[in-house]
XYZ file of C-alpha atoms in Angstrom:
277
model
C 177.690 114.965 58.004
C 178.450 117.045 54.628
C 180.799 115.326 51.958
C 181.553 117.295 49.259
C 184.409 116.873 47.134
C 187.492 119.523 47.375
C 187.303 122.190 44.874
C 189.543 124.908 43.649
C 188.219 127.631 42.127
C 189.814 130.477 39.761
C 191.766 133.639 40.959
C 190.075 137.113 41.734
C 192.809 140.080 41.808
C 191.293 143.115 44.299
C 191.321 142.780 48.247
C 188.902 145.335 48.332
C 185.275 145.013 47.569
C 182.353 144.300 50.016
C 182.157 142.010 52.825
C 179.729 138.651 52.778
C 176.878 139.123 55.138
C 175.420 135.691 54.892
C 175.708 132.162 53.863
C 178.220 132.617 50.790
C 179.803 129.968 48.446
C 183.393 130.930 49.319
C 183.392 133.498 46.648
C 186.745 136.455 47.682
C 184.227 139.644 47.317
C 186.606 140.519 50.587
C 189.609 137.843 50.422
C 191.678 139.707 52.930
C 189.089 139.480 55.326
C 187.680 136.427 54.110
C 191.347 134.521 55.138
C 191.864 136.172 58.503
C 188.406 134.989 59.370
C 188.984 131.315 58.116
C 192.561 131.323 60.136
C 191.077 132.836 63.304
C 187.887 130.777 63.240
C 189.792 127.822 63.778
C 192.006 128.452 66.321
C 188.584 130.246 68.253
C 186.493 127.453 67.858
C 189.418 124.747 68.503
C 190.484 126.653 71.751
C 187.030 126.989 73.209
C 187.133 122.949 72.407
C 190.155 122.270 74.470
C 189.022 124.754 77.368
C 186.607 122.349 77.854
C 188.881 119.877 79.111
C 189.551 122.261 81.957
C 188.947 120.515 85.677
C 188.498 117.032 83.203
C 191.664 115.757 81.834
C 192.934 112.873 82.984
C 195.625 114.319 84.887
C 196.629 117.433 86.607
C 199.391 118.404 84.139
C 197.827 117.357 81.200
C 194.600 119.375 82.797
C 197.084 122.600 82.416
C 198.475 122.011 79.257
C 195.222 121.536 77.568
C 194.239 124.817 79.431
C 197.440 126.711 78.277
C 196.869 125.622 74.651
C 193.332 126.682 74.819
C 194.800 130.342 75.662
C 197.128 129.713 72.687
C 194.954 129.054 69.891
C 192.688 131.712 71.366
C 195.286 134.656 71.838
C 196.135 133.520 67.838
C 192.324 133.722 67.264
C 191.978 137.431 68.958
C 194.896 138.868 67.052
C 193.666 137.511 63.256
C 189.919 138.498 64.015
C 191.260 141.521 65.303
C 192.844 141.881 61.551
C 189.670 140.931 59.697
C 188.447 143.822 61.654
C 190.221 146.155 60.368
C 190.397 144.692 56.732
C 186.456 144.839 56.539
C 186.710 148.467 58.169
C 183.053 148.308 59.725
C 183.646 148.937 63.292
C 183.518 145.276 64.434
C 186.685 144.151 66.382
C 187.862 140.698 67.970
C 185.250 140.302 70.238
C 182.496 141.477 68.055
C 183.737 138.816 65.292
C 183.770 136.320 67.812
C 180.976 136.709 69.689
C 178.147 138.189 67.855
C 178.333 136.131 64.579
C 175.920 133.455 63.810
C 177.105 130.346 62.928
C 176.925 130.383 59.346
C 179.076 133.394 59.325
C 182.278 131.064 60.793
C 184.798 129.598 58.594
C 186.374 127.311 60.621
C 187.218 123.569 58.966
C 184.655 121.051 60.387
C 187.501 118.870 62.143
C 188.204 121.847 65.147
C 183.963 121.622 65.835
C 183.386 118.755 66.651
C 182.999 117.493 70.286
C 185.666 117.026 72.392
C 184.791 113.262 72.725
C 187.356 111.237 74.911
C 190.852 112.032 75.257
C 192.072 109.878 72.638
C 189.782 111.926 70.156
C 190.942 115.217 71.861
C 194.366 114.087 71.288
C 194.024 112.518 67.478
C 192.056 116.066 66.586
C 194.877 117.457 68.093
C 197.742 116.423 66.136
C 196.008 116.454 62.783
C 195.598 119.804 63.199
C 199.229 120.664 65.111
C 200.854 118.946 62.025
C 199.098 121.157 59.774
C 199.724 124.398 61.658
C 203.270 123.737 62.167
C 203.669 124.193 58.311
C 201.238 127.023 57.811
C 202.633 128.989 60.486
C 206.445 128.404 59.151
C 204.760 129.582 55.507
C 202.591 132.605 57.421
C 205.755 133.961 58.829
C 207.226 134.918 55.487
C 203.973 136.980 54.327
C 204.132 140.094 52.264
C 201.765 141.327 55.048
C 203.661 142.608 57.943
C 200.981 142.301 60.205
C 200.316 138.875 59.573
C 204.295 137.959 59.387
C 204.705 139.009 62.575
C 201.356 137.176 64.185
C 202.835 133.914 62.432
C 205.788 134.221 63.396
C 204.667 134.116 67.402
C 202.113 131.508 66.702
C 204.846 129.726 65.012
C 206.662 128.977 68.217
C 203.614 127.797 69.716
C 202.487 125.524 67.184
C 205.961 124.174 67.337
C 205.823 123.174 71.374
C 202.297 121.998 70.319
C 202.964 119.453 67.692
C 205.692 117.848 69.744
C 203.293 117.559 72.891
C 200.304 116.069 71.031
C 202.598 114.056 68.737
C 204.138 112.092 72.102
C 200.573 111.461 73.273
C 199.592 110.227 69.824
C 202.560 107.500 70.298
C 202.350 106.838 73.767
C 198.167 105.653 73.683
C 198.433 104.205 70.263
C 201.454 102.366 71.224
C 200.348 101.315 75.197
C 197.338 99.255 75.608
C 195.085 97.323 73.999
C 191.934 99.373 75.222
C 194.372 102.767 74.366
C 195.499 101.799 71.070
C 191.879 101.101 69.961
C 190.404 103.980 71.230
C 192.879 106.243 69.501
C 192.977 103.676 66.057
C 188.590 104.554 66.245
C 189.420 108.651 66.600
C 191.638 108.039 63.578
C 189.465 106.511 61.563
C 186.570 109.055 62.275
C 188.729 112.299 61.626
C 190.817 110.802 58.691
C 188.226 112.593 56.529
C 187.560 115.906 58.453
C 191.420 116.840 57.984
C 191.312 117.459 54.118
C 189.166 120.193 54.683
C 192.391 122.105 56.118
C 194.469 122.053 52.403
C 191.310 122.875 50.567
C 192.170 126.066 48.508
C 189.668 128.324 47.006
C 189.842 131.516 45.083
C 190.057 133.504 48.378
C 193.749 131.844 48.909
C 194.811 132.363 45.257
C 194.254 135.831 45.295
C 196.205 135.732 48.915
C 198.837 133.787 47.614
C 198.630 136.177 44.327
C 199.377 139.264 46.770
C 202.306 137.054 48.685
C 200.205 137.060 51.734
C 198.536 133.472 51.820
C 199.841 130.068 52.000
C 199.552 127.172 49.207
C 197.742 124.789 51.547
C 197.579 122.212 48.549
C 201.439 122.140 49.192
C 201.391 121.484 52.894
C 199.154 117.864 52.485
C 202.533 115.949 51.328
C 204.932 117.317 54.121
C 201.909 116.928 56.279
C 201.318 113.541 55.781
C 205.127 112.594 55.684
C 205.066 113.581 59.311
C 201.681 112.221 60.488
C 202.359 108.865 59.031
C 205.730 108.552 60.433
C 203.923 109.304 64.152
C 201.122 107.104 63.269
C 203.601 104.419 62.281
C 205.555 104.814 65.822
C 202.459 104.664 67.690
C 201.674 101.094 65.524
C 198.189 103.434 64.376
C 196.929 102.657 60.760
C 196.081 105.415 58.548
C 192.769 105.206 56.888
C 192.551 104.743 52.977
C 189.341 106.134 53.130
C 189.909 109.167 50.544
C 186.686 110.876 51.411
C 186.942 115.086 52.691
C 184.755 116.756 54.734
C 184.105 119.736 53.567
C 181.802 123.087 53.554
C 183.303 125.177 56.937
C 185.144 127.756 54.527
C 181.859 128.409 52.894
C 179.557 128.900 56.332
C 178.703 125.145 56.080
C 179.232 123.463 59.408
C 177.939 120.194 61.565
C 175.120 120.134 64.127
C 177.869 120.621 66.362
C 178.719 124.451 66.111
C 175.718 125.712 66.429
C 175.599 124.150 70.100
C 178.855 124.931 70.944
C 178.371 129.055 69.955
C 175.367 129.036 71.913
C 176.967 128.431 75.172
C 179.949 130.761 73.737
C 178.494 133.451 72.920
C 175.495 133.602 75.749
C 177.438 136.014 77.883
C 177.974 139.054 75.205
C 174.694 138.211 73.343
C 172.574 138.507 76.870
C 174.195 141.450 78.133
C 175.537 143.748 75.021
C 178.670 145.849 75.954
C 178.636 144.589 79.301
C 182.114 145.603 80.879
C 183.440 144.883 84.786
């Protein structure tokens, strides 16, 4: 596991430039494309981690919500790849950004990679990141970029049915028994850590927030963690003190766990190029 500590970095002021082929440091030589990437990534890799729980949850309805957010965050993921696309202007859409990237080339925060774990992790993962997206999305919604506004502004009602789902799970195992409210205090403690990475800013989100078309994650952590402490509280959870962040996923700097989980992504479209049916 990769701690680094967060770092902010200074402002560049032109979206256009050339795009990063390889392992890069975070540097905006393409912010535009750069940030639709890092926003898509995550909801990609995060809904290929709840499809997973598909046939596996622990009941049938939860089996079908899990599935239905999968299709969420994925649908969100299609739509801002399919806007780096454009933004880098090379002829690679959606799927090509999705599929035939290696996994150095994602930007995706560590805390949506790792395994799925047991439900209690599932769920904690969850609602760290629901919390978060809840307030991105609101911030999204107002961008100078109409394209993006308007993405946003769907995801936004999403993100708002999602928070309230995972954030009545979070209360009901933490708060219901003993075996529960350990397993989900031990998920807590683990990805305590992993969700700094998501308010990390870098000079690809000061030149978006320069142009009125990124968000100030810095500014989300205190509303954020107003909310998740109130749940955690309700659900008799403690929250870590542990002031430690994960970080590296913005830069192409990811866990053991991606690489595995791209590999049996991405097997179809890599084995068979431009297969259609």
């Amino acid at each position: 596991m990769t701690v680094e500590p967060t770092r902010v970095t200074g402002a560049p002021t032109d979206v256009a430039g050339t795009v990063p082929r390889g392992p890069t440091s975070g540097t905006a030589q393409h912010p535009l494309f750069e940030y639709c990437c890092r926003i898509g990534d995550d909801r990609l890799v995060l809904g290929h981690r709840l499809s997973q729980w598909c046939g596996h949850a622990p009941i049938l309805e939860e089996d079908i919500a899990l599935a239905n957010f999968a299709l969420d965050f994925i649908g969100q993921a299609s739509a801002f790849l399919g806007l780096a696309g454009e933004a880098e202007g090379a002829g690679r859409d959606a799927d090509a950004l999705a599929f035939l990237r290696d996994e150095f080339h994602f930007r995706n925060a560590q805390l949506v990679e790792l395994p799925i774990g047991d439900f209690a992790f599932t769920i904690v993962r969850q609602y760290l990141f629901d919390a978060f997206d809840v307030l991105f999305m609101a911030r999204l919604a107002s961008s100078r970029h109409p394209v993006m506004a308007g993405i946003a502004a769907k995801a936004l009602k999403e993100a708002t049915y999602h928070v309230r789902h995972s954030a009545a799970w979070v209360v009901r195992l933490g708060d219901g028994t003993d075996e529960s409210r350990q397993r989900m205090q031990d998920a807590v403690d683990r990805l305590w850590a992993f969700a700094g990475e998501l308010f990390e800013g870098d000079a690809v989100d000061a030149t978006m927030m320069e142009q009125g078309i990124g968000v100030d994650l810095p500014a989300l952590r205190a509303p954020w963690e107003l909310a998740v402490r109130e749940t955690m509280a309700q659900a008799t959870l403690v929250v870590p003190a542990d002031p430690r962040v994960v970080t590296g996923g913005r830069r192409g700097r990811h866990s053991e766990f991606l690489g595995h989980m791209l590999a049996e992504m991405q097997i179809l479209p890599r084995s068979h190029p431009g297969a259609s049916w």
